[in-house]
Amino acid sequence: MPTHEITAAAAGSWTLGDRTVRRMGFGTMRITAAPDADRAIRVLRRAVELGVDHLDTAAFYVSPGGTLNVGSGPARYAPELIRAALAPYSDDLFIATKVGFAYDPATGLREETSPAGLRAQVEENLRRLGRDHLDLVNLRIVKRPGRDSVAESFAALAALRDAGLIRHLGLSNVRLDHLDEAQAIAPVVCVQNSYALDNRGDQDALLRECGARGIAYVPFFALAGARREAGAAAEHPAAVHAVARAHGATPHQVRLAWTLHQGPHVLAIPGTGDPEHVAQNVAAGALRLTAGELAALG
Ligand SMILES: NC(=O)c1ccc[n+]([C@@H]2O[C@H](COP(=O)([O-])OP(=O)(O)OC[C@H]3O[C@@H](n4cnc5c(N)ncnc54)[C@H](OP(=O)(O)O)[C@@H]3O)[C@@H](O)[C@H]2O)c1
């Protein structure tokens, strides 16, 4: 499908708390893997030029040595690249970030952050982004048997929200019982979980419940699916190829369109380090799938 002149507005909008964002956003995890900072900056500016106003980031998106252990040279933090590309920030830009674990490059393990340690992670995000508040902070949990409550950590973030450091709160990598616990403490505007056309896991019920509660559901790895950090596969289910051919679209665009068709509260945050892919992903917001196509996709 042609990508020219299609902006993120084509995907429609959703309201997160008191802010309205376009449903086609941009995930910044992969910009740290760009061969140089200039390219990462170009990718971010391209997304915003195309009308993207919802960015997802984290201070632990750093390369080399961070969650994406690739590249070489000096550390590049995604929030610092965002600042270099986009500060001074437009009032329209909504930047979501996440806290809750620290990545240990030596062991490759994610160590859960204590409730008391969350403030330092929030402050690190503020510092690296160069902002005095964060639009949205997701509590990203590391599920561990026997240590499964989000209450204490979510209450710590709610206190930082009350102190004015954070405007809105969300949850990531959670189940419905975590959402119930958190909502008893403070408003939750989004749930960010791993979900893709061919990697739905047990997420369908939670996705629907978020819609019923007026909460955004924000899938990560919508393109990468089960390959996760390894990135998008070259192979896709046959139905994806068939729908792509019918629309003159790429399989990746069909995957993103399918994501957006899962409900008006579903927001896309595809990640890429390639400016051309940014434009293709934004254009996927204009792709309208028929009921028959959605059934075939599954
Ligand atoms: N809450 C959490 O725990 C969590 C975990 C992981 C990620 N996230 C967030 O979710 C976002 C999305 O995840 P992600 O970036 O890992 O995965 P993704 O969006 O599912 O897929 C990214 C992969 O797709 C490729 N790609 C993107 N657009 C493409 C296109 N138009 N055509 C062909 N290939 C394309 C990328 O390669 P190229 O770079 O070559 O385009 C990369 O390999 C992240 O950026 C991050 O903000 C959150």
PDB file of N, CA and C in Angstrom, residues 117-153:
ATOM      1  N   GLY A 117      12.952   1.444  45.757  1.00  0.00           N
ATOM      2  CA  GLY A 117      13.883   1.757  44.666  1.00  0.00           C
ATOM      3  C   GLY A 117      13.214   2.372  43.441  1.00  0.00           C
ATOM      4  N   LEU A 118      11.880   2.378  43.428  1.00  0.00           N
ATOM      5  CA  LEU A 118      11.184   2.868  42.231  1.00  0.00           C
ATOM      6  C   LEU A 118      11.385   4.363  42.026  1.00  0.00           C
ATOM      7  N   ARG A 119      11.507   5.107  43.140  1.00  0.00           N
ATOM      8  CA  ARG A 119      11.675   6.560  43.007  1.00  0.00           C
ATOM      9  C   ARG A 119      12.945   6.880  42.201  1.00  0.00           C
ATOM     10  N   ALA A 120      14.027   6.143  42.491  1.00  0.00           N
ATOM     11  CA  ALA A 120      15.282   6.401  41.766  1.00  0.00           C
ATOM     12  C   ALA A 120      15.107   6.116  40.278  1.00  0.00           C
ATOM     13  N   GLN A 121      14.316   5.087  39.945  1.00  0.00           N
ATOM     14  CA  GLN A 121      14.100   4.790  38.516  1.00  0.00           C
ATOM     15  C   GLN A 121      13.245   5.863  37.844  1.00  0.00           C
ATOM     16  N   VAL A 122      12.267   6.363  38.576  1.00  0.00           N
ATOM     17  CA  VAL A 122      11.459   7.467  38.033  1.00  0.00           C
ATOM     18  C   VAL A 122      12.357   8.684  37.811  1.00  0.00           C
ATOM     19  N   GLU A 123      13.210   8.971  38.787  1.00  0.00           N
ATOM     20  CA  GLU A 123      14.100  10.139  38.655  1.00  0.00           C
ATOM     21  C   GLU A 123      15.086   9.955  37.500  1.00  0.00           C
ATOM     22  N   GLU A 124      15.542   8.711  37.300  1.00  0.00           N
ATOM     23  CA  GLU A 124      16.454   8.475  36.173  1.00  0.00           C
ATOM     24  C   GLU A 124      15.740   8.763  34.845  1.00  0.00           C
ATOM     25  N   ASN A 125      14.486   8.332  34.737  1.00  0.00           N
ATOM     26  CA  ASN A 125      13.724   8.625  33.511  1.00  0.00           C
ATOM     27  C   ASN A 125      13.548  10.131  33.319  1.00  0.00           C
ATOM     28  N   LEU A 126      13.233  10.841  34.404  1.00  0.00           N
ATOM     29  CA  LEU A 126      13.074  12.301  34.308  1.00  0.00           C
ATOM     30  C   LEU A 126      14.370  12.940  33.815  1.00  0.00           C
ATOM     31  N   ARG A 127      15.474  12.493  34.400  1.00  0.00           N
ATOM     32  CA  ARG A 127      16.779  13.089  34.071  1.00  0.00           C
ATOM     33  C   ARG A 127      17.147  12.799  32.616  1.00  0.00           C
ATOM     34  N   ARG A 128      16.992  11.553  32.215  1.00  0.00           N
ATOM     35  CA  ARG A 128      17.431  11.202  30.856  1.00  0.00           C
ATOM     36  C   ARG A 128      16.521  11.825  29.794  1.00  0.00           C
ATOM     37  N   LEU A 129      15.235  11.979  30.114  1.00  0.00           N
ATOM     38  CA  LEU A 129      14.320  12.620  29.161  1.00  0.00           C
ATOM     39  C   LEU A 129      14.435  14.142  29.223  1.00  0.00           C
ATOM     40  N   GLY A 130      14.923  14.659  30.351  1.00  0.00           N
ATOM     41  CA  GLY A 130      14.979  16.113  30.511  1.00  0.00           C
ATOM     42  C   GLY A 130      13.601  16.704  30.734  1.00  0.00           C
ATOM     43  N   ARG A 131      12.824  16.064  31.596  1.00  0.00           N
ATOM     44  CA  ARG A 131      11.464  16.554  31.889  1.00  0.00           C
ATOM     45  C   ARG A 131      11.293  16.705  33.402  1.00  0.00           C
ATOM     46  N   ASP A 132      10.283  17.470  33.784  1.00  0.00           N
ATOM     47  CA  ASP A 132      10.019  17.593  35.225  1.00  0.00           C
ATOM     48  C   ASP A 132       8.845  16.718  35.657  1.00  0.00           C
ATOM     49  N   HIS A 133       8.224  16.030  34.706  1.00  0.00           N
ATOM     50  CA  HIS A 133       7.193  15.048  35.056  1.00  0.00           C
ATOM     51  C   HIS A 133       7.177  13.977  33.964  1.00  0.00           C
ATOM     52  N   LEU A 134       6.612  12.837  34.294  1.00  0.00           N
ATOM     53  CA  LEU A 134       6.463  11.754  33.314  1.00  0.00           C
ATOM     54  C   LEU A 134       4.972  11.607  33.000  1.00  0.00           C
ATOM     55  N   ASP A 135       4.631  11.544  31.702  1.00  0.00           N
ATOM     56  CA  ASP A 135       3.213  11.462  31.330  1.00  0.00           C
ATOM     57  C   ASP A 135       2.580  10.161  31.826  1.00  0.00           C
ATOM     58  N   LEU A 136       3.339   9.075  31.705  1.00  0.00           N
ATOM     59  CA  LEU A 136       2.802   7.760  32.087  1.00  0.00           C
ATOM     60  C   LEU A 136       3.952   6.867  32.528  1.00  0.00           C
ATOM     61  N   VAL A 137       3.784   6.242  33.663  1.00  0.00           N
ATOM     62  CA  VAL A 137       4.758   5.238  34.108  1.00  0.00           C
ATOM     63  C   VAL A 137       4.037   3.912  34.281  1.00  0.00           C
ATOM     64  N   ASN A 138       4.520   2.907  33.569  1.00  0.00           N
ATOM     65  CA  ASN A 138       4.020   1.541  33.745  1.00  0.00           C
ATOM     66  C   ASN A 138       4.859   0.829  34.795  1.00  0.00           C
ATOM     67  N   LEU A 139       4.192   0.198  35.728  1.00  0.00           N
ATOM     68  CA  LEU A 139       4.911  -0.702  36.645  1.00  0.00           C
ATOM     69  C   LEU A 139       5.086  -2.016  35.902  1.00  0.00           C
ATOM     70  N   ARG A 140       6.343  -2.313  35.527  1.00  0.00           N
ATOM     71  CA  ARG A 140       6.630  -3.520  34.753  1.00  0.00           C
ATOM     72  C   ARG A 140       7.074  -4.587  35.759  1.00  0.00           C
ATOM     73  N   ILE A 141       6.236  -5.583  35.934  1.00  0.00           N
ATOM     74  CA  ILE A 141       6.566  -6.552  36.977  1.00  0.00           C
ATOM     75  C   ILE A 141       7.343  -7.733  36.405  1.00  0.00           C
ATOM     76  N   VAL A 142       8.120  -8.346  37.282  1.00  0.00           N
ATOM     77  CA  VAL A 142       8.804  -9.594  36.962  1.00  0.00           C
ATOM     78  C   VAL A 142       8.061 -10.644  37.777  1.00  0.00           C
ATOM     79  N   LYS A 143       7.368 -11.531  37.079  1.00  0.00           N
ATOM     80  CA  LYS A 143       6.540 -12.497  37.820  1.00  0.00           C
ATOM     81  C   LYS A 143       7.426 -13.542  38.476  1.00  0.00           C
ATOM     82  N   ARG A 144       7.233 -13.708  39.764  1.00  0.00           N
ATOM     83  CA  ARG A 144       7.989 -14.706  40.518  1.00  0.00           C
ATOM     84  C   ARG A 144       7.020 -15.454  41.409  1.00  0.00           C
ATOM     85  N   PRO A 145       7.086 -16.785  41.416  1.00  0.00           N
ATOM     86  CA  PRO A 145       6.167 -17.533  42.278  1.00  0.00           C
ATOM     87  C   PRO A 145       6.298 -17.056  43.723  1.00  0.00           C
ATOM     88  N   GLY A 146       5.169 -16.831  44.357  1.00  0.00           N
ATOM     89  CA  GLY A 146       5.191 -16.470  45.778  1.00  0.00           C
ATOM     90  C   GLY A 146       5.420 -14.986  46.040  1.00  0.00           C
ATOM     91  N   ARG A 147       5.814 -14.230  45.002  1.00  0.00           N
ATOM     92  CA  ARG A 147       6.035 -12.778  45.200  1.00  0.00           C
ATOM     93  C   ARG A 147       5.262 -12.055  44.114  1.00  0.00           C
ATOM     94  N   ASP A 148       3.976 -12.172  44.210  1.00  0.00           N
ATOM     95  CA  ASP A 148       3.194 -11.844  43.039  1.00  0.00           C
ATOM     96  C   ASP A 148       2.301 -10.627  43.183  1.00  0.00           C
ATOM     97  N   SER A 149       2.294  -9.998  44.355  1.00  0.00           N
ATOM     98  CA  SER A 149       1.410  -8.851  44.520  1.00  0.00           C
ATOM     99  C   SER A 149       2.057  -7.596  43.943  1.00  0.00           C
ATOM    100  N   VAL A 150       1.233  -6.758  43.290  1.00  0.00           N
ATOM    101  CA  VAL A 150       1.765  -5.483  42.802  1.00  0.00           C
ATOM    102  C   VAL A 150       1.463  -4.345  43.780  1.00  0.00           C
ATOM    103  N   ALA A 151       0.746  -4.653  44.873  1.00  0.00           N
ATOM    104  CA  ALA A 151       0.168  -3.594  45.707  1.00  0.00           C
ATOM    105  C   ALA A 151       1.216  -2.627  46.251  1.00  0.00           C
ATOM    106  N   GLU A 152       2.271  -3.168  46.853  1.00  0.00           N
ATOM    107  CA  GLU A 152       3.235  -2.276  47.502  1.00  0.00           C
ATOM    108  C   GLU A 152       3.943  -1.390  46.477  1.00  0.00           C
ATOM    109  N   SER A 153       4.352  -1.975  45.376  1.00  0.00           N
ATOM    110  CA  SER A 153       5.053  -1.204  44.339  1.00  0.00           C
ATOM    111  C   SER A 153       4.123  -0.196  43.683  1.00  0.00           C
TER     112      SER A 153
END
